[in-house]
XYZ file of C-alpha atoms in Angstrom:
577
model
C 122.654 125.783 138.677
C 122.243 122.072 138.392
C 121.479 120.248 141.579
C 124.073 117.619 142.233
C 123.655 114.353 143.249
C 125.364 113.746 146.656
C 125.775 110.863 148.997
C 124.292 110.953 152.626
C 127.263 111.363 155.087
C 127.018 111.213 158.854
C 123.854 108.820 160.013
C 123.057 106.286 158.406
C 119.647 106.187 156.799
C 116.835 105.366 159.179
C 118.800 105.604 162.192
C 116.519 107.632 163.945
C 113.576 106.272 163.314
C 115.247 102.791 164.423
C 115.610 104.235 167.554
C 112.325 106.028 168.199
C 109.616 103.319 166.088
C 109.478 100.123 165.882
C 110.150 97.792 162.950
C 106.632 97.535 162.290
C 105.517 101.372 162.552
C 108.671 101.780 159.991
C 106.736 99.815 157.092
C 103.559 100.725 157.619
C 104.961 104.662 157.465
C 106.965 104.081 154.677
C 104.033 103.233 152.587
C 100.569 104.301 152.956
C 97.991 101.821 151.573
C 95.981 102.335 148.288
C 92.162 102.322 148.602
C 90.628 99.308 149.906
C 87.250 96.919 148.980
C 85.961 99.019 151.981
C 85.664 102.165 150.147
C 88.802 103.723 152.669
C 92.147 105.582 151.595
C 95.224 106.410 153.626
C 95.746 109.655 154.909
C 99.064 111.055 156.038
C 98.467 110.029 159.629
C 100.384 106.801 160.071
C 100.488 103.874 162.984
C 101.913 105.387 166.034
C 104.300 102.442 167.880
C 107.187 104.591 169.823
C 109.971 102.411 170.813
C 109.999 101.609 174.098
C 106.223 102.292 174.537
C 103.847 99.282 175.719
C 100.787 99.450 174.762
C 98.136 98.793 177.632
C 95.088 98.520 175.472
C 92.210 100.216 173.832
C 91.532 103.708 174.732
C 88.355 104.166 176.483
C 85.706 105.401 173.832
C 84.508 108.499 175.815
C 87.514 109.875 176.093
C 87.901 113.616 174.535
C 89.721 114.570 171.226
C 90.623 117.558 169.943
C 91.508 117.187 166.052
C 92.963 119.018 163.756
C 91.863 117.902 160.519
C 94.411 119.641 157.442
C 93.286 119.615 153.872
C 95.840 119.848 150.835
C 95.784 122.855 149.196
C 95.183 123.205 145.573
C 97.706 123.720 142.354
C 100.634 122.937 144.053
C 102.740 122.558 140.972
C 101.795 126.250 140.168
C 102.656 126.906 143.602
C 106.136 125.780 143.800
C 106.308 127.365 140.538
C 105.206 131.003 141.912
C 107.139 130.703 145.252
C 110.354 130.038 142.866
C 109.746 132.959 141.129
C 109.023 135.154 144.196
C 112.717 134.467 145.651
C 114.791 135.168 142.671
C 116.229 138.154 141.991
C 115.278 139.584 138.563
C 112.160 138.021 138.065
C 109.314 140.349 137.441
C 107.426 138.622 140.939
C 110.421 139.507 143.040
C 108.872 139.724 146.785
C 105.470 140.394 144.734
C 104.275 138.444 147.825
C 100.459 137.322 148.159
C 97.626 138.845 150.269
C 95.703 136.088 152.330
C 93.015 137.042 150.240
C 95.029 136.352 147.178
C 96.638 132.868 148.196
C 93.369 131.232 148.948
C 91.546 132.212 145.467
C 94.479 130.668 143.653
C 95.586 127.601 146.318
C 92.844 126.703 148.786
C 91.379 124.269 149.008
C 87.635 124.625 147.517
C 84.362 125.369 149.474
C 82.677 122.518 148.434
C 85.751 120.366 149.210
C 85.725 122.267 152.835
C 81.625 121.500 153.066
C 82.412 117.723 152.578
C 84.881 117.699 155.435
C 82.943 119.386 157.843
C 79.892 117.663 157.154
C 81.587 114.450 157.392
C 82.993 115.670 160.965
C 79.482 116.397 162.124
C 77.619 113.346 160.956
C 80.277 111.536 163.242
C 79.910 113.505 166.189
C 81.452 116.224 166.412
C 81.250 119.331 167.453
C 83.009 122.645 167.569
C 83.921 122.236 164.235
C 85.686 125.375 162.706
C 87.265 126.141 159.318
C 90.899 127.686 160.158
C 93.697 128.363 158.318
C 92.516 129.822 155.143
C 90.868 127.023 154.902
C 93.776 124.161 155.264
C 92.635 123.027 158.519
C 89.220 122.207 160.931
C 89.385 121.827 164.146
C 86.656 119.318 166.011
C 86.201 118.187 169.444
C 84.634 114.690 169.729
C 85.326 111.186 171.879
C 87.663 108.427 170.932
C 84.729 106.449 169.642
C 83.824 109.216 167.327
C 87.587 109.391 165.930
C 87.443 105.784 165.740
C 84.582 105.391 163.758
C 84.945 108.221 161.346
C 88.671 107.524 160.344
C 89.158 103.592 160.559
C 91.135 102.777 163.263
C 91.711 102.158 166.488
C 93.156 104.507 169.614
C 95.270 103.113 172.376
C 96.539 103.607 175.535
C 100.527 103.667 175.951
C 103.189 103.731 178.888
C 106.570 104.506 178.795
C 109.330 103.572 180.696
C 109.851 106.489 182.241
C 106.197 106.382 183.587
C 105.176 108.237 181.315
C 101.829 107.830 179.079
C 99.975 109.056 176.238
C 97.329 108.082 173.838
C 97.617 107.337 170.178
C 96.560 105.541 166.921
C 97.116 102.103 166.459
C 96.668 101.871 162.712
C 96.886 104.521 160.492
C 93.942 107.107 159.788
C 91.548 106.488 156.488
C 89.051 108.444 155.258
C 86.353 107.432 152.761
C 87.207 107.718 149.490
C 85.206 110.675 148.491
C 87.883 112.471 150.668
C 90.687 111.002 150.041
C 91.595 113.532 147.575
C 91.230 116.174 150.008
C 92.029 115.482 153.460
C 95.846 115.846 154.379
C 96.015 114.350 157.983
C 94.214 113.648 161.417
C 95.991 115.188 163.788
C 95.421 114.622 167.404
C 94.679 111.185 167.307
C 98.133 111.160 169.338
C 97.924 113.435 172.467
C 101.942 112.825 172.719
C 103.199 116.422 174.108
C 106.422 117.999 173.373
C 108.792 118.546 176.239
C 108.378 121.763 178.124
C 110.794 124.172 176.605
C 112.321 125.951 179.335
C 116.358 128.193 178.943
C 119.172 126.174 179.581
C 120.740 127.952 183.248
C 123.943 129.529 184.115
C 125.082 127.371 186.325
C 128.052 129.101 187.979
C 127.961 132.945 188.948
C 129.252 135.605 186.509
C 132.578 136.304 186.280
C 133.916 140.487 187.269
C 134.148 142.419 184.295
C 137.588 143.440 183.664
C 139.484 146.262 181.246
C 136.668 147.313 177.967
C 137.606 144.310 175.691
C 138.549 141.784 177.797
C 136.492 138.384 177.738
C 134.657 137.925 181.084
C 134.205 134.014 181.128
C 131.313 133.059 182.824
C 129.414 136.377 181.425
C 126.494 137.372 182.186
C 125.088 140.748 180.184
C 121.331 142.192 179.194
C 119.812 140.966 175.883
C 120.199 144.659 174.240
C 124.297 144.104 174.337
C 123.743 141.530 171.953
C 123.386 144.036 169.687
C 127.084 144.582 170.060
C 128.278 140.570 169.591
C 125.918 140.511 166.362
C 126.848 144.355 165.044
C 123.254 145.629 165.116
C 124.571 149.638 166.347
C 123.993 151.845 163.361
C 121.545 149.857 161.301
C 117.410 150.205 161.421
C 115.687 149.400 164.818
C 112.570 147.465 164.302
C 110.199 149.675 164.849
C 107.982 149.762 161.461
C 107.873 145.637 161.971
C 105.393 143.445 164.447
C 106.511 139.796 165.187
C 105.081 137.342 166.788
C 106.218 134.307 169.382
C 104.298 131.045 170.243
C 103.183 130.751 173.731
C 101.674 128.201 176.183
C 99.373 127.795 178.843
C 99.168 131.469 181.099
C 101.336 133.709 179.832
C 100.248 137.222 181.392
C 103.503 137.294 183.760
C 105.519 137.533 180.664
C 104.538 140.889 179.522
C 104.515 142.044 183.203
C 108.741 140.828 183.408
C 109.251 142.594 179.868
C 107.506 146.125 181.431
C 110.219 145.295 183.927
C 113.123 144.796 181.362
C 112.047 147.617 179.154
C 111.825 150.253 182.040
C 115.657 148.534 183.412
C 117.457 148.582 180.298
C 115.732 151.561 179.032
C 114.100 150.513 176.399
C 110.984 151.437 174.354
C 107.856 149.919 175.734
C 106.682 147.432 172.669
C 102.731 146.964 172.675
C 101.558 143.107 173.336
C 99.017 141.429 172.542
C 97.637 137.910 173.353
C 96.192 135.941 170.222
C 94.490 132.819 172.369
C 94.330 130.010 169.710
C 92.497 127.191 170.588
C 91.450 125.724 173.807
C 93.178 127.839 176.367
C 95.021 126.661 180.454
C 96.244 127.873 183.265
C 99.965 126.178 182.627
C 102.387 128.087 184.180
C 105.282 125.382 183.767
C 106.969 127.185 181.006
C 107.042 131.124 181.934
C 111.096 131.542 181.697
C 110.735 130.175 178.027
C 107.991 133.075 177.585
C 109.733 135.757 179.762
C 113.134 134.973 177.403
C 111.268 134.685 174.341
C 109.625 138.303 174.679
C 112.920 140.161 176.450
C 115.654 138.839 173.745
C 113.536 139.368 170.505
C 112.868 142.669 171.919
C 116.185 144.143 173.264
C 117.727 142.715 169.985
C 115.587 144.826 167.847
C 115.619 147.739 170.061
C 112.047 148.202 169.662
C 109.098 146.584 168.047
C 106.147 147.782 166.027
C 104.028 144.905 167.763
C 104.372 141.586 169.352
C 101.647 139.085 168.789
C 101.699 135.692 171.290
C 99.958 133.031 169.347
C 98.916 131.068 172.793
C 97.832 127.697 172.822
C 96.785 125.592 175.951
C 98.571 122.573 175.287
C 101.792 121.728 173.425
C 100.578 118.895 171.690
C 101.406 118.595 167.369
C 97.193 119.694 167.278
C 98.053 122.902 169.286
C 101.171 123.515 166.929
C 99.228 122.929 164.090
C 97.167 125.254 164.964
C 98.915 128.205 165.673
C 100.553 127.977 163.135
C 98.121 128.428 160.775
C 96.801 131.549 162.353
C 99.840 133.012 162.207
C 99.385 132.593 158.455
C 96.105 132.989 157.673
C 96.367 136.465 159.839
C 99.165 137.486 158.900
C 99.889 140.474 161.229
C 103.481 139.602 161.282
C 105.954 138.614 158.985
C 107.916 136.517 161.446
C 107.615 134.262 164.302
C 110.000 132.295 166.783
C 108.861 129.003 168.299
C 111.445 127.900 171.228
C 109.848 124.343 171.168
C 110.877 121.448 169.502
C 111.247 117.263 169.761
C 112.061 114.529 167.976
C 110.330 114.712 164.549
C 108.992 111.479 164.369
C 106.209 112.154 165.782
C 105.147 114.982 163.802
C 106.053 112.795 160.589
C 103.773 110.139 161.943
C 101.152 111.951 162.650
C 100.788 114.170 159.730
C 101.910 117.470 161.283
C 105.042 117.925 159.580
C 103.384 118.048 155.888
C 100.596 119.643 156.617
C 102.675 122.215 158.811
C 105.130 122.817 155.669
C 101.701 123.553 153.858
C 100.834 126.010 156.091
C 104.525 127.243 155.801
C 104.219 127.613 151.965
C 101.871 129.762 152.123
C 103.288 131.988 154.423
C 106.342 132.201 152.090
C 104.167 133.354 149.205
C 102.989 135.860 151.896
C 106.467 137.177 152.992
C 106.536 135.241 156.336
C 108.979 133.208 158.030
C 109.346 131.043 161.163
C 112.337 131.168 163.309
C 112.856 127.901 165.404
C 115.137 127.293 167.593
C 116.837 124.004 167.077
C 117.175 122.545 170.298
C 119.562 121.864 172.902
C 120.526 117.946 172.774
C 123.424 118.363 170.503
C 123.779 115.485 167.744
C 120.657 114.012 169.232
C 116.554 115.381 169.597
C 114.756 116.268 172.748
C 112.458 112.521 172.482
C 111.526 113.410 176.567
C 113.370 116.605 177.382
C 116.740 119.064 176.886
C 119.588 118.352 178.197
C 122.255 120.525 177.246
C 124.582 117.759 175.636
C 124.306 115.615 173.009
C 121.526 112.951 173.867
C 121.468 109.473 173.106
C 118.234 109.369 170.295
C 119.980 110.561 166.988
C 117.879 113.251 165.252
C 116.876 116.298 164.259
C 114.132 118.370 166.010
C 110.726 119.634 164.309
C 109.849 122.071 163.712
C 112.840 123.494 163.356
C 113.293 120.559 160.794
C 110.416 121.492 158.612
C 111.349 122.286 155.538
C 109.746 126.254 155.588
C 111.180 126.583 159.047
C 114.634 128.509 159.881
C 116.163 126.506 162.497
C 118.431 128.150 164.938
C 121.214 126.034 166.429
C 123.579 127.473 169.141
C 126.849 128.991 169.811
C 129.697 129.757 172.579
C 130.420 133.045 172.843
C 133.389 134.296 174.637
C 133.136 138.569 175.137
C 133.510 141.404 177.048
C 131.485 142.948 179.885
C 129.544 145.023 177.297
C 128.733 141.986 174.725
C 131.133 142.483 172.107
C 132.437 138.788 170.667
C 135.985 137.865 171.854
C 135.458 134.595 170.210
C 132.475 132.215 168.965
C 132.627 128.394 168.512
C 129.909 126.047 168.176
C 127.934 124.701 171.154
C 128.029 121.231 172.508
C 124.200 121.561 172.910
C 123.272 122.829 169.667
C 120.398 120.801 167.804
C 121.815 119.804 164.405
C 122.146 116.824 161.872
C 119.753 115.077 159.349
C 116.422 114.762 159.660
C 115.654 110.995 158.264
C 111.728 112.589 157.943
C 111.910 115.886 156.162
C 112.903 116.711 152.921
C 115.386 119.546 152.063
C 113.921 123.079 150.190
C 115.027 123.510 147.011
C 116.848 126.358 148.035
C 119.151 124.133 150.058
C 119.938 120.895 148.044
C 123.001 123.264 146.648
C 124.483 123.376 150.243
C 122.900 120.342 151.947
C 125.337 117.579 152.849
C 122.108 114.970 153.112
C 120.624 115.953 150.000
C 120.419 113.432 147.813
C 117.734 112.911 145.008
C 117.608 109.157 145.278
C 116.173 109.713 148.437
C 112.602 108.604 149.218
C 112.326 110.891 152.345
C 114.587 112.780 154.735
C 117.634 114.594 153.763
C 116.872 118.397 155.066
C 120.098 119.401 157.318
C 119.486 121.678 160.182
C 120.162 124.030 161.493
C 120.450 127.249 159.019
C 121.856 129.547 161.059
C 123.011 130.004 164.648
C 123.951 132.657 167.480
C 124.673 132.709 171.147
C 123.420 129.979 173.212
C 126.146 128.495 175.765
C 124.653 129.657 178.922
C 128.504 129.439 180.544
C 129.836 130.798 178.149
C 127.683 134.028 178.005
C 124.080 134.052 179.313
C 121.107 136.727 178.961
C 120.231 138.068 181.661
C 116.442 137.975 181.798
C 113.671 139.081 184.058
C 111.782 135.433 185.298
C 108.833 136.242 187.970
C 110.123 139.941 188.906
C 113.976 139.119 189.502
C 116.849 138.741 186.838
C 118.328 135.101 185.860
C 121.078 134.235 183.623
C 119.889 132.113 180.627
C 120.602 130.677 177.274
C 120.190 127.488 174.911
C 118.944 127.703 171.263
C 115.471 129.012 173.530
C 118.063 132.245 173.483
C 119.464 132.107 169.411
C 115.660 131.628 168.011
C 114.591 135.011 169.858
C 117.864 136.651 168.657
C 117.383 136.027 165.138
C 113.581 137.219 165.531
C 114.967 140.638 166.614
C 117.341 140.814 164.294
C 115.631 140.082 161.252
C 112.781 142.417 162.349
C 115.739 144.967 162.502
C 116.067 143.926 158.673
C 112.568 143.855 157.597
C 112.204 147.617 158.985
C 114.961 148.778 156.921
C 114.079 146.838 153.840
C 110.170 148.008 154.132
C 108.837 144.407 155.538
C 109.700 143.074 152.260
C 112.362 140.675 152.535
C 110.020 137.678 153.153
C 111.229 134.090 153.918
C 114.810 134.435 155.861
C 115.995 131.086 154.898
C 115.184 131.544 151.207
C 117.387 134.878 151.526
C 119.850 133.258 153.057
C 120.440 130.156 150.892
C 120.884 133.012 147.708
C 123.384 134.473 149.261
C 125.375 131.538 149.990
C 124.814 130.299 147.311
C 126.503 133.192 145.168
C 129.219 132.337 146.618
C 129.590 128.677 147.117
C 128.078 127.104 144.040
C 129.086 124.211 144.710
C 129.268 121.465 147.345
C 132.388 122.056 149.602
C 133.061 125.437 148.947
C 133.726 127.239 151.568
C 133.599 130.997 150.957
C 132.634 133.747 153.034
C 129.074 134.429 152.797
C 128.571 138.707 153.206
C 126.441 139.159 156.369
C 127.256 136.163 158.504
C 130.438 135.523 160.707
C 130.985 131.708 159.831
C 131.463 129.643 162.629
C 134.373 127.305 163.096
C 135.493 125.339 166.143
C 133.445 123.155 168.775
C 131.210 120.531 167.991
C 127.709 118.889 168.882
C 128.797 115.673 169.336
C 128.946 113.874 166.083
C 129.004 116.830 163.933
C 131.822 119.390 164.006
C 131.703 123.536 163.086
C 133.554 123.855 160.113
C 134.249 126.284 157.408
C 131.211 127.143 155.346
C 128.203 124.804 155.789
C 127.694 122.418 159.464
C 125.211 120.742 161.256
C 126.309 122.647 164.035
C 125.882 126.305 163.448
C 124.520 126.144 159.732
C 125.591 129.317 157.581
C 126.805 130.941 160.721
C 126.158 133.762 162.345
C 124.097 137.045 161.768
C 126.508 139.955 160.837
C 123.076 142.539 160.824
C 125.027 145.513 159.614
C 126.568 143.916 156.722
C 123.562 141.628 156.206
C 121.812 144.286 155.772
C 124.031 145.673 153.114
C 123.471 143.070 150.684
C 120.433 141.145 151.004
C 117.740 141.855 148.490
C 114.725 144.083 149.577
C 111.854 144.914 146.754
């Protein structure tokens, strides 16, 4: 149907990026400048000026960098055109979905065009440099004064209040104009770091279980009785289906507390392996994230044909990047969850976001999708770290924001001692509203309260979907260094949708591709227009709580999205091959 033109509700435009950049960094983003006497053009890497951040002065020249460097793929008017085609029922390329092999022939960019980058890179110093990504992105290691030099600007050292520092980009990044048609973004000019994701806690002790079927408020139960809440019993496990999660820093402990899980719970014993990506460290800072990540998406599905941690040393917008693409360009699973997120505009500044939905595209043509979880500041984003409630930086997160990612938001879930829902509300916590950076999908502007077509920028509402988060409401009970902790926060709901949806992919022959672009179809069929609110088959909508400024209403919120996975009926009516 027609898209309809709507008017943005709820922040006002550019109130997040008010908050987080200053009036400066706001128009030099907004418009990147047109080839110079010089010979330069504008890239998609913009001046970095965080509010709040004082600059201390130039960054000292031998100082390390390690880019990212993403190209633009090629034909992306055919693209669109193909991935249309690929998601609607009927059409003679219905989940016809693309080899690697197959996507870079028609949509790479070229080898020549590849040669010129990397040459370029090396006649500026660098080294290391490697062709990733089927071929949308090279990684480079080289100095500040190399970076400097070979893109135009100028790096800085920054403080924040909080005593906090990082190093970034004063001016935006160029390239010479024989590239300018080919180069995407720098990224890694900025060494900012996402928080460290880590499960909201349980922070009182679990209630007794009484009679079958009576809530037990706080509850505490093991990630498999999710199953029950979400009606997984009776459908396909996910055992002809591999998956994979992003990791960071050392994450060997985490498949020694899932041997522990599996062999408590009785469950299967899922094979792991450890994809390193990039330069690898010893961090250790975010194991529960890890231990959570591998238990819940596990336990959900009942089993697993594979898990695959994509594990970066560093969880900077380079690392992310970066991973990424490999999941991509591999493509050994057809879904991964990433509990990480904050504010996104950083990764709009720097160039990740676009050259991340790039990546994203073609995993779509490929039959992949990436679950996010969409953090746990409520109405506002995670700009230094989670906090449970709604913060006080409006915002959405990224990447759950991106506009190929499925963001997760959160729930409350009141149920029983064996995990069977009682009732389930929205979460104060739950990462949701507008993103004033992303655009929406076109298989969202139907049901997207932001979009509007006027719009330069921004407009994509998150999240899509939601399930159990409210650690005190009821928590997972994971294994975390050899003993059990109760857990939640959307670092729970992005797992549980992993498992689920590889529960669906098994049945369905790994076939269903993008979740989000499934999703939107079948609400869609339903609610054809803004406002309705009909049941969609195969969710439980959500209605009740809020996350601050946004409330969980019938049929679309920025709270819990569509709502709810109902797997059993999902399954029913979503559209395999």
């Amino acid at each position: 149907m027609p898209h309809r033109r709507k008017v943005r509700v709820g922040l006002a435009a550019g109130a997040t990026l008010s908050v987080l950049v200053g009036t400066a960094a706001m128009a030099a983003a907004s418009a990147p400048a047109a080839a110079g006497a010089t010979g330069w053009v504008a890239t998609a890497t913009r001046a970095t000026s965080i509010s709040g951040a004082k600059l201390g002065g130039d960054a000292a020249k031998s100082a390390p960098l390690y880019l990212a460097v993403t190209l633009k793929p090629q034909n992306v008017p055919a693209e669109q055109t193909a991935l249309k085609a690929m998601y609607q029922p009927g059409s003679a390329t219905f989940h016809d979905f693309l080899t690697p092999a197959q996507w870079v022939a028609a949509y790479a960019p070229t080898t020549a065009q590849v040669d010129a980058v990397t040459s370029y890179l090396s006649q500026n110093g660098f080294t290391g440099v490697s062709v990733q990504g089927d071929q949308l992105l090279i990684t480079a290691s080289g100095t500040v004064g190399d970076a400097e030099t070979a893109f135009n600007t100028t790096i800085g050292d920054y403080a924040m209040p909080n005593g906090g520092t990082f190093q970034a980009n004063i001016g935006a990044a160029e390239v010479p104009a024989a590239l300018g048609g080919i180069v995407q973004a720098v990224v890694g000019l900025s060494d900012w770091r996402l928080p460290t994701p880590s499960p909201a806690p349980m922070t009182e002790q679990p209630a007794a279980s009484d009679s079958a079927g009576s809530a037990v408020i706080p509850n505490e139960i093991p990630p498999k009785d999710f199953q029950n809440t979400y009606d997984a019993a009776g459908t396909s496990t996910g055992s002809q289906t591999s998956v994979a999660l992003f990791t960071e820093g050392a994450v060997s402990g985490a498949i020694t507390d899932l041997r522990l899980a599996e062999s408590a719970y009785g469950l299967p014993q899922v094979p792991v392996t450890i994809v390193p990506v990039g330069p690898q460290s010893s961090d250790t800072s975010g194991a529960d994230e890890w231990d959570l990540d591998t238990q819940a998406s596990s336990a959900m599905a009942t089993t697993l044909q594979h898990i695959y941690l994509y594990n970066v040393g560093n969880l900077d917008d380079t690392d992310l990047d970066t991973a990424f693409a490999a999941f991509v360009s591999q493509d050994k699973a057809v879904a991964m969850s990433a509990s990480v997120g904050g504010c996104d505009i950083e990764p709009f500044l720097d160039g990740s976001m676009v050259s991340t939905d790039n990546v994203l595209t073609e995993g779509a043509m490929q039959g992949q999708t990436l679950f996010a979880s969409s953090g746990d500041n409520g109405d506002g984003c995670a700009f230094v770290a989670a906090t449970g409630v709604p913060s006080s930086f409006p915002g959405t997160n990224w990447p759950a924001s991106g506009m190929y990612a499925t963001g997760v938001g959160g729930t409350s879930l009141i149920s029983d001692a064996s995990g069977n829902r009682v009732e389930e509300i929205g979460w104060v916590g739950s990462g949701g509203g507008d993103s004033e950076t992303e655009e929406p999908g076109f298989w969202t502007e139907d049901s997207d309260p932001f979009y509007n077509q006027e719009l330069a920028q921004g407009g994509r509402a998150v999240p899509d979907i939601a399930m159990d988060a409210d650690p005190d409401a009821t928590a997972a009970e994971i294994y975390v260094n050899g003993a059990t902790e109760g857990v939640g926060g959307t670092s729970l709901s992005s797992p549980l949708a992993l498992g689920s949806w590889a529960r669906l992919e098994s049945a369905h022959g790994n076939k269903l591709g993008m979740a989000s672009l499934d999703f939107y179809y079948l609400y869609d069929q339903v609610n054809p227009a803004l406002g309705d609110t009909n049941a969609v088959p195969g969710f439980t909508d959500i209605v009740g709580g809020s996350n601050g400024l946004y409330a969980a209403i019938p049929g679309y919120d920025e709270v819990t999205g569509i709502g709810a996975l109902n797997v059993a009926a999902l399954n029913k009516v979503i559209a395999g091959s």
